[in-house]
Structures are given as C-alpha cells and as structure tokens.
Amino acid sequence: MNSETLAVSRTAAIARLKSHQQQHKWSLRELFASDPARAGRLSCEAAGIYLDYSKNHLRNETLQLLLDYAEQIELSQQISALLSGANINNTEHRPALHSALRFQGQPQTEHERAVADCRKQMQHFAEKIHSGSWRGFSGEPIRHIVNIGIGGSDLGPRMVVEGLRPWHRDDVSVHFVANIDGADLSDTLLGLPPEQTLFIVASKSFSTLETRQNALSARQWVLAAGCREDQLAQHFVAVSSNIVAAQDFGIAAENIFPMWNWVGGRYSLWSAIGLPIVLACGYDAYEQLLSGAHAMDAHFANAPLEDNLPVLMALIHFWYRQCWNVGSQVVLPYAQRLAKFPAWLQQLDMESLGKSVNREGHALQYPSGSVIWGTEGSNGQHSFHQLLHQGKDLIPADFIAVREPTSELHEQHQWLLACCISQSQALLRGKSLHEARQELEEQGYTHREAHALAPHKVVPGNRPSNTLVLQRLDPYSLGSLLALYEHKVFVGGCLLGINPFDQWGVELGKLLGAQIHAAIGGEAPPDWDASTRNLLERLF
Ligand code: F6P
C-alpha cells in the first residue's frame, strides 16, 4: 500500500473512531453491569503475562473499528517486516532487529551467528570475573563492576539488575553511573577499592558526552590509586559499535564487546549492553531473560491481531490518544523491584513516538507520542493518585501485579495486591454525588453538612486501566514483559505512521551543549538570545 493511500486510511479511521466515540455514551460501570462475561472476554494471556483489558472504554464495535484499521494499514505485514529484518528504520536505512538478540536454539542467520559469538564472549568474561581469575592491577580479583552509560546503555540493564535482586551473586556487586553530574560517579565510587573495581564503558556510539567524561574521570581514579597505564586494560572493558573510538580511549580490542547498528540504543539491553545483568545475576538468568522475550516475540509474530497482547495495548492507547484527548499514560508496577521500570519505559516510548512527521516526512495532522510517567505501587497512591482519581484529565493506567510474593513478608504481599486491585477498581467505579451524600449522612453529618461536603468527595470514576499479571518476578517473566512493551511501542509507531526507531530531536541539544560549553568564560555570540547569554554570565 502506498503512503498516500495509508494516510487516507488513517484519517478515515480516526474520523470513524471519533464519531463512534461521540455517538455512544457509556460508562465502564454500565459496560460491566450489562455483560457479566466481560472480564473473561476482554483478557488474554501469552508468554507468562496475563492482560486484563476489560476496564477500558471498549465495546465490541470499538474493538472492531480498531482492528479494521490495523488490517487496513497491513499491520501483520509490518510486524513480519520488523521481525524479518527489513530496513524499517527508513531514516537511518537499517533494520531494527532487537528480536534477533534473543533468538533461541541454533543460530540461523548472519545476525544470529554474530549474536551467538557475542553471547560466548560475555559468558567467558563473566566466568573469569566470577571465578576471580580476572585480576586488577594489584593482583586482587575484581569484586565491583561499575557500568558507565546513559539512556539505553544504562536504563535497561539498571532496571533488570534491580528487578532480579534475588538472583544476585555474592561474589560481585554491580553499580551504575549515568549522569554527567560528578556527584553520580563520586558517590558511586565512594568506598569502592580501585584495585578490585572494573568499569564497563557502555556506549553504542562511544561519543556520548556524559559517558566519555565519566569514563575519563574513572580512568583518572584508577590511575591515581597506583594502576599503571599498561594495566588499565584490567579495569576497563567496553560495549560499543564504534570499536575504533573505544580503542582510542585505551580499551584493549579483546575487551570490546560488539554492538551493531541494527540494534537501537533503547532496545539494547538484550545485547552486550546487558553485560551487567550477566555479571550481577549469572549467565543462566540472562538466558532466561532472553527466552522470556523470545516467547513474547513468538506470540507477537503468530497470534491473531485480536488476541495479540502488544497489538491490543497499542490499539487501546491509540483510541484514547486520538479520540479521548489523552496526553499521558501512567505505569504502576506494584513491585518494589520494578521501581525503575517507568524510567526505562519513558525512554522506550517517548524517544520512539515523540515525533511530528510521518515516515515520509510530512507533518502529522493528529497527536503522536504521549507522556509516560509513574512509579512503584503502592507509593504513588500517597502522592499523585489523587490526580488520577479526581483531576480533570483522563489518564489511562497500566497496573502491573506479581502473583507470588517477592519477599518472605507474605502478608505484606497480600496487602500490596489488594492495593493494586483496589486502585483500578476505584478508577473504574468512582463515587457519585448521591453515594457521597449518603455516606456522609450515615457518618452522622447533618443533611446540610452532607450537601456542602459531598461535591468534594465525588470521584468521577469511569477511568480506564489495564492490569498485567506476572506469576512471579523472575528473569523469564521480566524478559517477556519488556518485549511486550517494546512491541506495543512498535505497533504504536505503525498506527501513527511514523518511524519509531530514530531520535533526531536529541541531536540539537547535544550540538548546542557543545557550543555553550565552548563559550564558557568567553564572549557569547551576540546573536544568541538574551536569556541564554544572561544565564552563561550568571552561572560562570
Ligand atoms: O541521547 C539519546 C541516545 O542517543 C539514546 O538513544 C541512547 O540510548 C543514548 O543516547 C546513549 O547512546 P550511546 O549508547 O551511543 O552512548
């Protein structure tokens, strides 16, 4: 289908959805009351993840309209193109083959063979660290790993390492440094013995300002502790697709783990960027993570669109974004160890879908990416949930629950799950004016007092959510969960007709950052805006 026909289908589909939304007024309470089978009908399960999407503003006709649109844009063919390695990143002329990073069984393609070699390299390296045969400059084994990276070279491995705490080995501790604020590196290094510390410089491009500066400072820290220049190789390894730049930095060729331009930064935790996961949790856990993601890939590739978890989640958000004036989505993992999940998802979703032109470079006539935010449940309940319940904006929520307890405090786990379920129930049900008045009168308020106070206690309800359930928080389920969101974002890009795999917008800030840095202590060019010149003077 050519791009003009696609654009026409998209405009027509959005118009149909809008008119459907305006014609049919319904409440979630009514939808549940009229259909006792709704929760069972609007839920599905794949690769260890159960999705209940029944608390959404969906009627049969809504879903049909959304699925018709998916057919019109040939979504299944677009999914096949992604997974088969077509050059779908059209502005950078490359495939987006993160799914090849989690292949299972014998490697079949050139990409998979390269991945298999890299996995062996990671496994051997981890064995040397874990066995203590990799020594630092003083002859002592390495006991601390510091990953220096930012964005995709930090958020994924950091989140997974934190998520899999029970798998942590006790022979090494793994730390992460991302920020160019020196406090990040200094605070992390405080108390670490340089002779037992190894740095992973993780940067696909090996040109990222923050990572290079932190790596240079780390180098000085090791040298200052008595390491000779010719011993630095014992303390630095790199993960990069820019082998020359990593070698120029002084990292030995055999200590550079490859990355490939067909893996986007925000999809890279499955590559050697996941080395901190292997070091913290062991190679077997990393393999389980890959196999969970692979199971979700297989589901994504093969399940019919109407039962396809990533497709359903993307369609539902498309519906809200285009027709319900929704500008943000909140993600609430009810699992302390998934506290970093929202930050990982922010990069994945917002760097992918925050675009204003379509694949052909034409201005979008409809909204695109929305704001992703959230925190671990139940903490959010005592900070921002007020806005979810009584604020003026409709903010769809994704609740993530883990069935098995993640600690030995089983009773607390029951409370945690109760909190999770009750929040989605409260968003759905709300509290009417009548209910609020009645409740107040039952509490002993006079009729007059109840009338005055009740409007403040009204909770509109009718607010949608998904609930995702993992049986347990283990490497397999986590891999599957992350792949689910990756594919949801890809489908989001297809529905919007944009390229979700580039991020040109980030470049301008990088360029200007270098220009401002060069202007420190000198004359700022007169054609710069007065605020920028004023701030330069004030800060330096
Ligand atoms: O600045 C955005 C970005 O390009 C991300 O896409 C990427 O994950 C991050 O920077 C880090 O890039 P690199 O791995 O090349 O250092």
Coordinates of C-alpha atoms in Angstrom, one line a residue, residues 55-531:
K55 CA -11.6 -1.9 32.4
N56 CA -11.3 0.1 29.1
H57 CA -13.8 2.1 27.2
L58 CA -14.2 -0.6 24.7
R59 CA -17.4 -2.0 23.1
N60 CA -17.4 -4.8 20.5
E61 CA -17.8 -2.2 17.8
T62 CA -14.8 -0.1 19.2
L63 CA -12.5 -3.1 19.0
Q64 CA -13.8 -4.0 15.6
L65 CA -13.1 -0.4 14.3
L66 CA -9.6 -0.6 15.8
L67 CA -8.9 -4.0 14.3
D68 CA -10.2 -2.9 10.9
Y69 CA -7.8 -0.1 11.0
A70 CA -4.9 -2.4 11.9
E71 CA -5.9 -4.5 8.9
Q72 CA -6.1 -1.5 6.6
I73 CA -2.5 -0.4 7.4
E74 CA -1.4 -4.1 6.9
L75 CA -0.2 -4.3 10.5
S76 CA 0.6 -8.0 10.2
Q77 CA 2.9 -7.4 7.3
Q78 CA 4.6 -4.6 9.2
I79 CA 5.2 -6.9 12.1
S80 CA 6.7 -9.5 9.7
A81 CA 8.9 -6.8 8.2
L82 CA 10.2 -5.9 11.7
L83 CA 10.9 -9.4 12.7
S84 CA 12.5 -10.5 9.4
G85 CA 15.0 -7.6 9.4
A86 CA 13.6 -5.4 6.7
N87 CA 15.0 -1.9 6.6
I88 CA 12.1 -0.4 8.6
N89 CA 14.2 2.3 10.2
N90 CA 13.8 4.3 7.0
T91 CA 15.6 7.5 8.0
E92 CA 18.7 5.6 9.0
H93 CA 18.4 2.9 6.4
R94 CA 18.6 -0.1 8.8
P95 CA 16.6 -2.8 10.3
A96 CA 15.5 -2.8 14.0
L97 CA 16.5 -6.4 14.9
H98 CA 16.4 -6.4 18.6
S99 CA 14.4 -9.6 18.4
A100 CA 17.4 -11.3 16.8
L101 CA 19.3 -10.7 20.0
R102 CA 17.1 -13.1 21.9
F103 CA 17.0 -15.9 19.3
Q104 CA 16.8 -19.4 20.8
G105 CA 18.4 -22.7 19.5
Q106 CA 21.0 -22.8 16.8
P107 CA 21.8 -19.6 15.0
Q108 CA 20.3 -19.5 11.5
T109 CA 21.2 -16.1 10.1
E110 CA 24.3 -13.9 9.9
H111 CA 22.9 -11.7 12.6
E112 CA 22.2 -14.6 14.9
R113 CA 25.7 -16.0 14.4
A114 CA 27.2 -12.7 15.4
V115 CA 24.9 -12.7 18.5
A116 CA 25.9 -16.2 19.4
D117 CA 29.6 -15.3 19.3
C118 CA 28.9 -12.2 21.4
R119 CA 27.0 -14.3 24.0
K120 CA 30.0 -16.7 24.3
Q121 CA 32.3 -13.7 24.8
M122 CA 30.0 -12.4 27.6
Q123 CA 29.8 -15.8 29.2
H124 CA 33.6 -16.3 29.2
F125 CA 34.2 -12.9 30.6
A126 CA 31.7 -13.4 33.3
E127 CA 33.3 -16.7 34.2
K128 CA 36.6 -15.0 34.6
I129 CA 35.2 -12.3 36.8
H130 CA 33.1 -14.7 38.9
S131 CA 35.9 -17.2 39.4
G132 CA 38.3 -14.5 40.4
S133 CA 40.7 -15.3 37.6
W134 CA 40.4 -11.8 36.2
R135 CA 42.7 -9.7 38.3
G136 CA 43.1 -6.0 38.9
F137 CA 46.4 -4.1 38.9
S138 CA 47.4 -5.2 42.4
G139 CA 46.7 -8.9 41.6
E140 CA 43.4 -9.0 43.5
P141 CA 40.2 -10.3 42.0
I142 CA 37.6 -7.9 40.7
R143 CA 34.7 -7.6 43.1
H144 CA 32.9 -4.4 41.9
I145 CA 31.6 -3.6 38.5
V146 CA 30.6 -0.1 37.5
N147 CA 28.6 0.3 34.3
I148 CA 29.1 3.8 32.8
G149 CA 26.5 4.5 30.2
I150 CA 23.4 6.6 29.7
G151 CA 19.9 6.3 28.1
G152 CA 19.6 2.8 26.6
S153 CA 23.1 2.0 27.7
D154 CA 22.0 2.4 31.3
L155 CA 18.2 2.2 31.9
G156 CA 17.6 -1.3 30.7
P157 CA 20.4 -3.1 32.5
R158 CA 20.0 -1.0 35.6
M159 CA 16.2 -1.8 35.8
V160 CA 16.8 -5.5 35.1
V161 CA 19.6 -5.8 37.7
E162 CA 17.4 -4.2 40.3
G163 CA 14.4 -6.2 39.3
L164 CA 16.3 -9.5 39.7
R165 CA 17.8 -8.9 43.1
P166 CA 17.2 -12.5 44.4
W167 CA 19.4 -13.7 41.6
H168 CA 22.3 -11.5 42.6
R169 CA 25.6 -13.3 43.1
D170 CA 27.5 -12.5 46.2
D171 CA 30.9 -12.5 44.6
V172 CA 30.5 -9.2 42.7
S173 CA 28.4 -6.1 43.2
V174 CA 27.2 -4.1 40.2
H175 CA 26.8 -0.3 40.2
F176 CA 25.6 2.2 37.6
V177 CA 26.7 5.7 36.7
A178 CA 24.9 7.7 34.1
N179 CA 24.8 11.4 35.0
I180 CA 27.5 13.9 33.9
D181 CA 26.9 15.5 37.4
G182 CA 30.1 14.4 39.0
A183 CA 28.2 13.5 42.1
D184 CA 26.9 10.4 40.4
L185 CA 30.4 9.0 39.8
S186 CA 31.9 10.3 43.1
D187 CA 29.1 8.9 45.2
T188 CA 29.2 5.6 43.5
L189 CA 33.0 5.2 43.8
L190 CA 33.0 6.2 47.5
G191 CA 34.2 3.2 49.4
L192 CA 35.0 1.1 46.3
P193 CA 38.5 -0.3 46.2
P194 CA 40.0 0.8 42.8
E195 CA 42.2 -2.3 42.7
Q196 CA 39.0 -4.5 42.8
T197 CA 36.9 -2.4 40.5
L198 CA 36.2 -2.8 36.8
F199 CA 34.4 -0.4 34.6
I200 CA 32.2 -1.2 31.6
V201 CA 32.1 1.7 29.3
A202 CA 28.7 1.1 27.6
S203 CA 28.1 3.3 24.6
K204 CA 26.8 2.3 21.2
S205 CA 28.3 5.4 19.6
F206 CA 31.2 5.8 22.0
S207 CA 30.8 9.5 21.5
T208 CA 28.2 10.3 24.2
L209 CA 29.4 13.3 26.2
E210 CA 28.2 12.0 29.6
T211 CA 29.7 8.6 29.2
R212 CA 33.1 9.8 27.8
Q213 CA 33.5 12.3 30.7
N214 CA 32.6 9.8 33.3
A215 CA 34.9 7.2 31.8
L216 CA 37.8 9.7 31.7
S217 CA 37.3 10.5 35.3
A218 CA 37.1 6.8 36.2
R219 CA 40.4 6.3 34.4
Q220 CA 42.0 9.0 36.5
W221 CA 40.6 7.4 39.7
V222 CA 42.2 4.1 38.9
L223 CA 45.5 5.7 37.8
A224 CA 45.5 7.8 41.0
A225 CA 45.3 4.6 43.0
G226 CA 48.5 3.3 41.6
C227 CA 47.4 1.5 38.4
R228 CA 49.9 1.9 35.6
E229 CA 48.8 2.9 32.1
D230 CA 49.7 -0.6 30.8
Q231 CA 47.4 -2.2 33.5
L232 CA 44.3 -0.2 32.6
A233 CA 43.0 -3.0 30.4
Q234 CA 42.5 -5.0 33.5
H235 CA 40.0 -2.3 34.7
F236 CA 38.1 -1.3 31.6
V237 CA 36.0 -3.1 29.1
A238 CA 33.6 -1.5 26.6
V239 CA 30.4 -2.3 24.8
S240 CA 30.2 -0.4 21.6
S241 CA 29.7 -0.5 17.8
N242 CA 32.5 2.1 17.5
I243 CA 35.5 -0.2 18.0
V244 CA 38.0 2.5 16.8
A245 CA 36.8 5.1 19.3
A246 CA 36.8 2.5 22.2
Q247 CA 40.4 1.5 21.2
D248 CA 41.4 5.2 21.0
F249 CA 40.1 5.5 24.6
G250 CA 42.6 2.8 25.5
I251 CA 40.4 -0.3 25.8
A252 CA 42.1 -3.4 24.5
A253 CA 40.5 -4.8 21.4
E254 CA 39.8 -8.2 23.0
N255 CA 37.9 -6.4 25.8
I256 CA 35.4 -4.7 23.5
F257 CA 32.0 -6.3 23.2
P258 CA 30.3 -5.6 19.9
M259 CA 27.1 -3.8 19.2
W260 CA 25.5 -3.4 15.8
N261 CA 23.8 -0.6 14.1
W262 CA 20.7 -2.8 13.6
V263 CA 20.1 -2.5 17.4
G264 CA 18.6 0.7 18.6
G265 CA 20.1 2.1 21.9
R266 CA 16.7 1.8 23.7
Y267 CA 16.4 -1.8 22.6
S268 CA 19.9 -2.8 23.5
L269 CA 19.6 -4.5 26.9
W270 CA 19.5 -7.8 25.2
S271 CA 22.9 -7.3 23.6
A272 CA 26.2 -7.0 25.4
I273 CA 24.7 -3.8 27.0
G274 CA 23.2 -6.5 29.2
L275 CA 26.6 -7.5 30.5
P276 CA 25.9 -6.0 34.0
I277 CA 22.9 -8.4 34.1
V278 CA 25.2 -11.4 33.4
L279 CA 27.7 -10.2 36.0
A280 CA 25.1 -9.5 38.7
C281 CA 22.8 -12.4 38.2
G282 CA 24.8 -15.0 36.2
Y283 CA 24.6 -16.2 32.6
D284 CA 21.7 -18.6 33.2
A285 CA 19.4 -15.8 34.4
Y286 CA 20.4 -13.7 31.4
E287 CA 19.4 -16.7 29.1
Q288 CA 16.1 -17.0 30.9
L289 CA 15.5 -13.3 30.3
L290 CA 16.2 -13.7 26.6
S291 CA 14.0 -16.8 26.4
G292 CA 11.0 -14.9 28.0
A293 CA 11.5 -12.1 25.5
H294 CA 11.7 -14.6 22.7
A295 CA 8.4 -16.2 23.8
M296 CA 6.8 -12.8 23.6
D297 CA 8.4 -12.3 20.1
A298 CA 6.8 -15.6 19.0
H299 CA 3.4 -14.5 20.4
F300 CA 3.7 -11.2 18.6
A301 CA 4.6 -12.8 15.4
N302 CA 2.0 -15.5 15.4
A303 CA -1.1 -14.6 17.4
P304 CA -4.1 -13.1 15.5
L305 CA -4.3 -9.4 16.0
E306 CA -7.4 -9.7 18.2
D307 CA -5.5 -11.9 20.7
N308 CA -2.1 -10.2 20.4
L309 CA -1.1 -8.5 23.6
P310 CA 1.2 -5.8 22.2
V311 CA -1.3 -5.1 19.4
L312 CA -4.2 -4.8 21.8
M313 CA -2.4 -2.5 24.2
A314 CA -1.2 -0.2 21.3
L315 CA -4.7 -0.1 19.8
I316 CA -6.3 0.8 23.1
H317 CA -3.8 3.7 23.6
F318 CA -4.3 4.9 20.0
W319 CA -8.0 5.1 20.7
Y320 CA -7.5 7.2 23.8
R321 CA -4.9 9.4 22.2
Q322 CA -6.8 10.1 19.1
C323 CA -10.3 10.3 20.5
W324 CA -10.3 10.9 24.2
N325 CA -7.8 13.8 24.4
V326 CA -5.5 11.7 26.4
G327 CA -2.0 13.2 26.8
S328 CA -0.3 10.9 29.2
Q329 CA -0.2 7.3 30.4
V330 CA 0.7 6.2 33.9
V331 CA 2.5 2.9 34.5
L332 CA 2.3 1.5 38.0
P333 CA 4.3 -1.6 38.8
Y334 CA 3.2 -3.0 42.1
A335 CA 6.6 -4.4 42.7
Q336 CA 9.3 -2.5 44.6
R337 CA 12.0 -4.1 42.4
L338 CA 10.4 -2.7 39.3
A339 CA 10.8 0.8 40.6
K340 CA 13.0 1.7 37.6
F341 CA 10.5 0.2 35.1
P342 CA 8.8 3.6 34.4
A343 CA 12.1 5.3 33.6
W344 CA 13.0 2.5 31.2
L345 CA 9.6 2.8 29.6
Q346 CA 9.9 6.6 29.3
Q347 CA 12.9 6.3 27.0
L348 CA 11.4 3.4 25.1
D349 CA 8.1 5.0 24.4
M350 CA 8.8 8.8 24.3
E351 CA 12.1 8.6 22.3
S352 CA 10.3 6.3 19.8
L353 CA 6.9 8.0 19.4
G354 CA 7.8 11.6 20.2
K355 CA 7.7 12.6 16.5
S356 CA 5.8 15.3 14.5
V357 CA 6.3 13.9 11.0
N358 CA 5.3 10.7 9.3
R359 CA 7.6 8.2 7.7
E360 CA 7.6 10.3 4.5
G361 CA 8.5 13.5 6.4
H362 CA 5.0 15.1 6.2
A363 CA 3.6 16.9 9.2
L364 CA 1.3 14.8 11.3
Q365 CA -2.3 16.1 11.4
Y366 CA -3.1 14.1 14.6
P367 CA -1.4 13.7 18.1
S368 CA 1.5 11.3 18.3
G369 CA 3.6 10.2 21.4
S370 CA 2.2 10.9 24.8
V371 CA 3.9 11.4 28.2
I372 CA 4.8 8.3 30.1
W373 CA 5.2 8.5 33.8
G374 CA 4.7 6.5 37.0
T375 CA 6.3 5.0 40.0
E376 CA 6.2 1.8 42.0
G377 CA 2.9 1.0 43.7
S378 CA 1.8 1.5 46.4
N379 CA 4.0 4.6 46.9
G380 CA 2.2 6.5 44.1
Q381 CA -1.1 6.2 46.0
H382 CA 0.2 8.6 48.6
S383 CA 1.5 11.1 46.1
F384 CA -0.1 11.5 42.7
H385 CA -3.0 9.1 42.6
Q386 CA -5.2 12.0 43.8
L387 CA -4.9 13.5 40.4
L388 CA -5.7 10.2 38.7
H389 CA -8.9 9.9 40.8
Q390 CA -10.2 13.5 40.9
G391 CA -8.1 15.5 38.4
K392 CA -9.7 16.8 35.3
D393 CA -7.6 14.8 32.8
L394 CA -8.2 11.2 31.8
I395 CA -5.0 9.3 32.3
P396 CA -5.2 5.6 31.4
A397 CA -3.1 3.4 33.8
D398 CA -1.2 0.2 33.4
F399 CA -1.1 -1.7 36.6
I400 CA 1.5 -4.5 36.9
A401 CA 1.0 -7.1 39.6
V402 CA 3.1 -10.1 40.5
R403 CA 1.2 -13.0 41.9
E404 CA 3.9 -14.7 44.0
P405 CA 5.4 -12.7 46.9
T406 CA 8.8 -11.1 46.2
S407 CA 9.9 -11.3 49.8
E408 CA 9.3 -13.5 52.8
L409 CA 6.7 -11.0 54.1
H410 CA 3.8 -12.8 52.6
E411 CA 1.1 -10.8 54.4
Q412 CA 2.5 -7.6 53.1
H413 CA 2.3 -9.0 49.7
Q414 CA -1.4 -9.7 50.1
W415 CA -1.8 -6.1 51.1
L416 CA 0.2 -4.9 48.1
L417 CA -2.0 -6.9 45.7
A418 CA -5.1 -5.6 47.5
C419 CA -3.9 -2.0 47.0
C420 CA -3.2 -2.7 43.3
I421 CA -6.7 -4.2 42.6
S422 CA -8.5 -1.6 44.7
Q423 CA -6.9 1.3 42.7
S424 CA -8.1 0.0 39.4
Q425 CA -11.5 -0.6 40.9
A426 CA -11.7 2.9 42.4
L427 CA -10.7 4.4 39.0
L428 CA -13.5 2.4 37.4
R429 CA -16.2 2.9 40.0
G430 CA -15.6 6.3 41.4
K431 CA -18.1 7.7 43.8
S432 CA -21.3 9.5 42.7
L433 CA -22.7 12.6 44.4
H434 CA -25.6 10.6 45.7
E435 CA -23.2 8.0 47.2
A436 CA -21.1 10.7 48.7
R437 CA -24.1 12.4 50.4
Q438 CA -25.5 9.1 51.6
E439 CA -22.1 8.1 53.1
L440 CA -21.7 11.4 54.9
E441 CA -25.2 11.2 56.4
E442 CA -24.5 7.6 57.5
Q443 CA -21.4 9.0 59.3
G444 CA -23.6 11.4 61.2
Y445 CA -23.3 14.6 59.2
T446 CA -26.5 16.7 59.0
H447 CA -28.3 16.9 55.7
R448 CA -27.0 20.4 55.1
E449 CA -23.4 19.5 56.0
A450 CA -23.5 16.4 53.8
H451 CA -24.7 18.6 50.8
A452 CA -21.9 21.0 51.3
L453 CA -19.1 18.4 51.7
A454 CA -20.3 15.8 49.2
P455 CA -19.1 17.5 46.0
H456 CA -15.5 17.4 47.3
K457 CA -15.9 13.7 47.9
V458 CA -17.2 12.9 44.4
V459 CA -14.8 10.7 42.5
P460 CA -15.8 10.7 38.8
G461 CA -14.6 7.1 38.1
N462 CA -15.0 5.8 34.6
R463 CA -11.3 6.0 34.3
P464 CA -9.7 3.2 32.3
S465 CA -6.8 0.8 33.1
N466 CA -5.1 -2.3 32.0
T467 CA -3.8 -4.8 34.6
L468 CA -0.9 -7.1 33.7
V469 CA -0.2 -10.1 35.9
L470 CA 3.1 -11.9 36.1
Q471 CA 3.1 -15.2 38.0
R472 CA 6.4 -14.3 39.6
L473 CA 9.1 -11.7 39.1
D474 CA 11.7 -13.9 37.5
P475 CA 14.0 -13.4 34.5
Y476 CA 11.7 -15.2 32.1
S477 CA 8.6 -13.1 33.0
L478 CA 10.6 -9.9 33.1
G479 CA 12.0 -10.6 29.6
S480 CA 8.5 -11.2 28.3
L481 CA 7.1 -8.1 30.0
L482 CA 9.8 -5.9 28.5
A483 CA 9.4 -7.4 25.0
L484 CA 5.7 -6.8 25.3
Y485 CA 6.2 -3.1 25.8
E486 CA 8.8 -2.9 23.0
H487 CA 6.3 -4.4 20.6
K488 CA 3.5 -2.2 21.9
V489 CA 5.6 0.8 21.1
F490 CA 6.4 -0.5 17.6
V491 CA 2.7 -1.1 16.9
G492 CA 2.1 2.5 18.2
G493 CA 4.6 3.7 15.5
C494 CA 2.8 1.7 12.8
L495 CA -0.6 3.1 13.9
L496 CA 0.8 6.6 13.7
G497 CA 2.6 6.0 10.5
I498 CA 5.9 7.2 11.9
N499 CA 9.4 5.8 12.2
P500 CA 9.8 4.8 15.9
F501 CA 13.5 3.9 15.6
D502 CA 15.2 7.2 15.1
Q503 CA 15.7 10.1 17.6
W504 CA 16.9 13.1 15.7
G505 CA 15.4 15.5 18.2
V506 CA 18.1 14.6 20.7
E507 CA 20.8 15.8 18.4
L508 CA 20.1 19.5 18.5
G509 CA 20.5 19.7 22.3
K510 CA 23.8 17.8 22.1
L511 CA 25.2 20.2 19.4
L512 CA 24.1 23.3 21.4
G513 CA 25.5 21.8 24.6
A514 CA 28.9 21.7 23.0
Q515 CA 28.6 25.3 21.7
I516 CA 27.6 26.6 25.1
H517 CA 30.5 24.7 26.8
A518 CA 32.9 26.3 24.3
A519 CA 31.5 29.7 25.2
I520 CA 32.2 29.4 28.9
G521 CA 34.5 32.1 30.1
G522 CA 34.5 33.8 26.7
E523 CA 32.2 36.0 24.7
A524 CA 28.8 34.5 23.8
P525 CA 27.9 35.2 20.2
P526 CA 25.7 38.4 20.0
D527 CA 23.0 36.6 18.0
W528 CA 22.3 34.2 20.9
D529 CA 19.1 35.0 22.8
A530 CA 19.5 37.3 25.8
S531 CA 18.3 34.7 28.2

